[in-house]
Tab-separated table of C-alpha atoms in Angstrom:
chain	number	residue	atom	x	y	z
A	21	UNK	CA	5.784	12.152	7.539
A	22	UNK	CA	5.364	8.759	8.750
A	23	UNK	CA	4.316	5.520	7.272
A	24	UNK	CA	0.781	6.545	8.930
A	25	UNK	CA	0.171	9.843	7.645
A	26	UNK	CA	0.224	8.939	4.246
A	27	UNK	CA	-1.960	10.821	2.019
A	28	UNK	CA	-3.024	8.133	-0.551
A	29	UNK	CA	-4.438	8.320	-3.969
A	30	UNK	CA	-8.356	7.413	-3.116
A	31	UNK	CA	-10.298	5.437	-1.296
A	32	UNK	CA	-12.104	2.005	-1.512
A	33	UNK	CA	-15.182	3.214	-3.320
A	34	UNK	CA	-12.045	5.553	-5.736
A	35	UNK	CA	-10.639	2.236	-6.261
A	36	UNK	CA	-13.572	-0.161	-6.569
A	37	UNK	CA	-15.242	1.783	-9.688
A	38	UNK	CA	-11.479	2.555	-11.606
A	39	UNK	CA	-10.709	-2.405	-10.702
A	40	UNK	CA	-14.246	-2.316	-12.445
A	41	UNK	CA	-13.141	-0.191	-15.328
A	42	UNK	CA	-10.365	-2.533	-15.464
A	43	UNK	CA	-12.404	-5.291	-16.078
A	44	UNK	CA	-13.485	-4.141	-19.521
A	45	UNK	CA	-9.523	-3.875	-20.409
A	46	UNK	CA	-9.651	-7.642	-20.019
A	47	UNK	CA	-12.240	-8.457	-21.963
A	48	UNK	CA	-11.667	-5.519	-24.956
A	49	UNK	CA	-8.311	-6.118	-25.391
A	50	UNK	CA	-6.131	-9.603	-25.980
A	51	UNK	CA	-3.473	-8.032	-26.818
A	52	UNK	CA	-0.402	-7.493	-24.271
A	53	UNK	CA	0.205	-4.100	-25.883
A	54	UNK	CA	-2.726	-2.511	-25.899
A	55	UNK	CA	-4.139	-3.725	-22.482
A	56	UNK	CA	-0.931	-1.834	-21.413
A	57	UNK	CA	-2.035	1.337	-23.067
A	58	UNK	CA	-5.780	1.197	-21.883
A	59	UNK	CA	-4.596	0.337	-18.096
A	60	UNK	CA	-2.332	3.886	-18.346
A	61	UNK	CA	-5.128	5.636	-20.310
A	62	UNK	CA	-7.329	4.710	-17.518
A	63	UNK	CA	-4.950	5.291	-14.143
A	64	UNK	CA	-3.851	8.819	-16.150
A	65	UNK	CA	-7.352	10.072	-16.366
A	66	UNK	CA	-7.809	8.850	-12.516
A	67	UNK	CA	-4.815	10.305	-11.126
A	68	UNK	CA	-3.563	13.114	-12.912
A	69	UNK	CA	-5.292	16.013	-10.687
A	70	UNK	CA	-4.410	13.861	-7.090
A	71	UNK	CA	-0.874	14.450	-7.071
A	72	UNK	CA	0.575	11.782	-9.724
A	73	UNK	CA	3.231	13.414	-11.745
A	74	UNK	CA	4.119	10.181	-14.504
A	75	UNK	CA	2.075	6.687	-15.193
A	76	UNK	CA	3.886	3.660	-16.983
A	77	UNK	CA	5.148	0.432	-17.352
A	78	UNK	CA	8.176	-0.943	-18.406
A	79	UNK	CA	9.226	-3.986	-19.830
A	80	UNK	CA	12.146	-6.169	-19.609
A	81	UNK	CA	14.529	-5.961	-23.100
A	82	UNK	CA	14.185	-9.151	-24.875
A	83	UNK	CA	18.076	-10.280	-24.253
A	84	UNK	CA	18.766	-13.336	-21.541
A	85	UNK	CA	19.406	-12.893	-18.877
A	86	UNK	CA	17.610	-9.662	-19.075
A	87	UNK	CA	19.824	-6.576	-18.287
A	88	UNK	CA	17.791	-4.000	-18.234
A	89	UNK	CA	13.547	-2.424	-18.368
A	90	UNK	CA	12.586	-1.115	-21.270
A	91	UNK	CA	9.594	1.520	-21.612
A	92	UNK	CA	5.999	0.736	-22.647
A	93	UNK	CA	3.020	2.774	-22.395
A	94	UNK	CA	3.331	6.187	-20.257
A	95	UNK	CA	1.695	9.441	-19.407
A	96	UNK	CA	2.232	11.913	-19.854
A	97	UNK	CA	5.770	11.950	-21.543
A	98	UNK	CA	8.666	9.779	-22.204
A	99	UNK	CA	11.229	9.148	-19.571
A	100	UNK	CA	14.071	7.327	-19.304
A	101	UNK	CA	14.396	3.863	-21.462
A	102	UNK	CA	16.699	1.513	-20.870
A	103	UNK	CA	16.820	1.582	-17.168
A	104	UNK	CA	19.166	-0.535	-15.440
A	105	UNK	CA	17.629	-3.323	-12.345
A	106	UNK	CA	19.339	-1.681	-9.788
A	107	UNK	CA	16.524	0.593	-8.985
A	108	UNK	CA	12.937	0.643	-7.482
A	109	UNK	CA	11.351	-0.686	-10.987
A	110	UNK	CA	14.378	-2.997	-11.272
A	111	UNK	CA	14.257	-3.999	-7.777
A	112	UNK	CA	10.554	-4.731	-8.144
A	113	UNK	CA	10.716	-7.202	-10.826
A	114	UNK	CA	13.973	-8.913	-9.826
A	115	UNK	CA	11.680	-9.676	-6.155
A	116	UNK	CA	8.202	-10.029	-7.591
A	117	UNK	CA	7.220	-7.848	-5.291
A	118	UNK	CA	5.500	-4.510	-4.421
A	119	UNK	CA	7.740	-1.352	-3.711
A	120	UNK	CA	5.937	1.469	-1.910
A	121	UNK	CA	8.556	4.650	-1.310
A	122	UNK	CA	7.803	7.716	0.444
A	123	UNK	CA	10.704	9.833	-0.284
A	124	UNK	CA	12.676	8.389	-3.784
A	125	UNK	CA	16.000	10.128	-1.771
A	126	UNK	CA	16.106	7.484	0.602
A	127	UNK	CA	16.966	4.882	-1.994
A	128	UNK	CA	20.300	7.205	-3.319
A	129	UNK	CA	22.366	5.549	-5.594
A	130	UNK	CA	19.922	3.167	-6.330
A	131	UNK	CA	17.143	6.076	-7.641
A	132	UNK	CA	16.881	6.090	-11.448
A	133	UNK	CA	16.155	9.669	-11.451
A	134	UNK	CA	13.769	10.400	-14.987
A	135	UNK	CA	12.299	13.577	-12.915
A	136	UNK	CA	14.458	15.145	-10.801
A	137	UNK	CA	10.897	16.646	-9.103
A	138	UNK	CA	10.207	13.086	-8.124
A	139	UNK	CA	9.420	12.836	-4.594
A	140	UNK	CA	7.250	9.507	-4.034
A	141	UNK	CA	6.760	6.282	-5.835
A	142	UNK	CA	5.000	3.123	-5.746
A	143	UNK	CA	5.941	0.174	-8.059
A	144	UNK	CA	3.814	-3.540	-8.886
A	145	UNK	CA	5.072	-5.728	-10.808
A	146	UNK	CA	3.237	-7.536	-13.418
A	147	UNK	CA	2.584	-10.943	-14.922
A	148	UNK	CA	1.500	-12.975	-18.376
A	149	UNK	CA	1.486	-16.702	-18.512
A	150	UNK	CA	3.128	-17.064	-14.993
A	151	UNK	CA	6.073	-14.919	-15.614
A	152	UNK	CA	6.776	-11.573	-14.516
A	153	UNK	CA	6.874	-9.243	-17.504
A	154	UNK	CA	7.535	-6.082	-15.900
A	155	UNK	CA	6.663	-3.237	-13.815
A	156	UNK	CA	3.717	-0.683	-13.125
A	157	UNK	CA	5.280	2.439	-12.352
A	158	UNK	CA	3.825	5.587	-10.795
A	159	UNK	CA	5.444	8.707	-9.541
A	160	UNK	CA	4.700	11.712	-7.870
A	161	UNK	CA	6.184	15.733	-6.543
A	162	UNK	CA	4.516	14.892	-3.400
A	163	UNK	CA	6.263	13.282	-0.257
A	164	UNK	CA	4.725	9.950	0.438
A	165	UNK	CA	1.662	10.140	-1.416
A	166	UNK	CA	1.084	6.426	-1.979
A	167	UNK	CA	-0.592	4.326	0.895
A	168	UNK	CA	-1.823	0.871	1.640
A	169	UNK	CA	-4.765	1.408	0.132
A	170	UNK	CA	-3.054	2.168	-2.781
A	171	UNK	CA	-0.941	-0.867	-2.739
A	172	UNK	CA	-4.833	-2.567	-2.989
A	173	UNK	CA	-6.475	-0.830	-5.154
A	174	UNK	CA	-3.452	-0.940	-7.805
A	175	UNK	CA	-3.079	-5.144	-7.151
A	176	UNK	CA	-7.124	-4.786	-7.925
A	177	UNK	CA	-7.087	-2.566	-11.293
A	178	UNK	CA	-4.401	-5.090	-12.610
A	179	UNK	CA	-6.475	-8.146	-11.339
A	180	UNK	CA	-9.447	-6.949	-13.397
A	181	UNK	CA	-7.034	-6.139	-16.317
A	182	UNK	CA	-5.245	-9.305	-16.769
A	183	UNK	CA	-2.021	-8.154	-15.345
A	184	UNK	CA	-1.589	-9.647	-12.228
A	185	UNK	CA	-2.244	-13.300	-11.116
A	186	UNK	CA	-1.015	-13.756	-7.563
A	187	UNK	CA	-0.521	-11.410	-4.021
A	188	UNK	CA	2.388	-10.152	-3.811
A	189	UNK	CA	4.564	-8.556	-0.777
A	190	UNK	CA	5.505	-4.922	-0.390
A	191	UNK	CA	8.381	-3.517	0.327
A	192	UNK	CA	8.457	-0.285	1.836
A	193	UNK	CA	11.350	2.526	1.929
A	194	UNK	CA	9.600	4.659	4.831
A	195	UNK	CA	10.792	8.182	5.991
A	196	UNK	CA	11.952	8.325	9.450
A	197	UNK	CA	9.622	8.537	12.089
A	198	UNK	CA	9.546	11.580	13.570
């Protein structure tokens, strides 16, 4: 499947009503914490029957230099916490950037592997008082399910939700075009 023929999450209007939903997180909640939870508790209920297998975000550990991402709010169950920065989350907040993958077995040794099922994942970073502090993480069983508009419409719920202050680039591990 190419970079073209991905299947995406939703469309504008999908992602236009969950960035306004967001909106409220910003306002209800002050807190760091919570406005994590309430920004899983609200992509959870979106996603969870279009092909999204695990929602969260980690955090880096409070050490300097930071070694490793430690794990905040999730649906629906744990996974793995501490994971190292040599993989996609890792890789995302190291760059400040987005990382879109369509097939997690293209990355190899560098795939921190919490659900061996694990197929696709996209990954945006996020940011409080001008700093990145850590990484939006969503995985699915399906081969590249995440899209561009995805890429928006995630960068838009965590606009709305405090989370995310600037554009950021995306890097994308794309399956061979057949």
């Amino acid at each position: 499947m190419s970079s073209q023929h991905r299947r995406g999450l939703g469309d504008e209007r999908f992602y236009e009503a969950l960035a306004k939903e967001a909106s409220e997180v910003r306002v209800t909640h002050a807190d760091f914490t919570a406005k994590l939870a309430q920004v899983i508790a609200l992509l959870w209920r979106a996603f969870e029957s279009r092909g999204v297998s695990w929602v969260g975000f980690y955090i880096p550990d409070s050490r300097a230099p930071i070694e490793s991402l430690l794990l905040a709010a999730r649906e629906p169950k744990p996974a793995c916490s501490p994971i190292g920065l040599h993989g996609a989350c890792g890789q995302a907040f190291l760059e400040e950037q987005i990382r879109l993958i369509e097939d997690v077995a293209l990355l190899g040794a560098h795939y921190v592997a919490c659900d061996p099922r694990d197929r696709s994942e996209i990954v945006v970073p996020i940011f409080r008082d001008g700093q990145c502090a850590g990484v939006l993480d969503i995985d699915s069983f399906e081969l590249a399910c995440f899209g561009q508009a995805d890429v928006d419409g995630l960068a838009a719920i965590l606009r709305n939700s405090g989370l995310l202050d600037r554009p950021l680039n995306v890097r994308s591990d794309c399956l061979p075009k057949t």
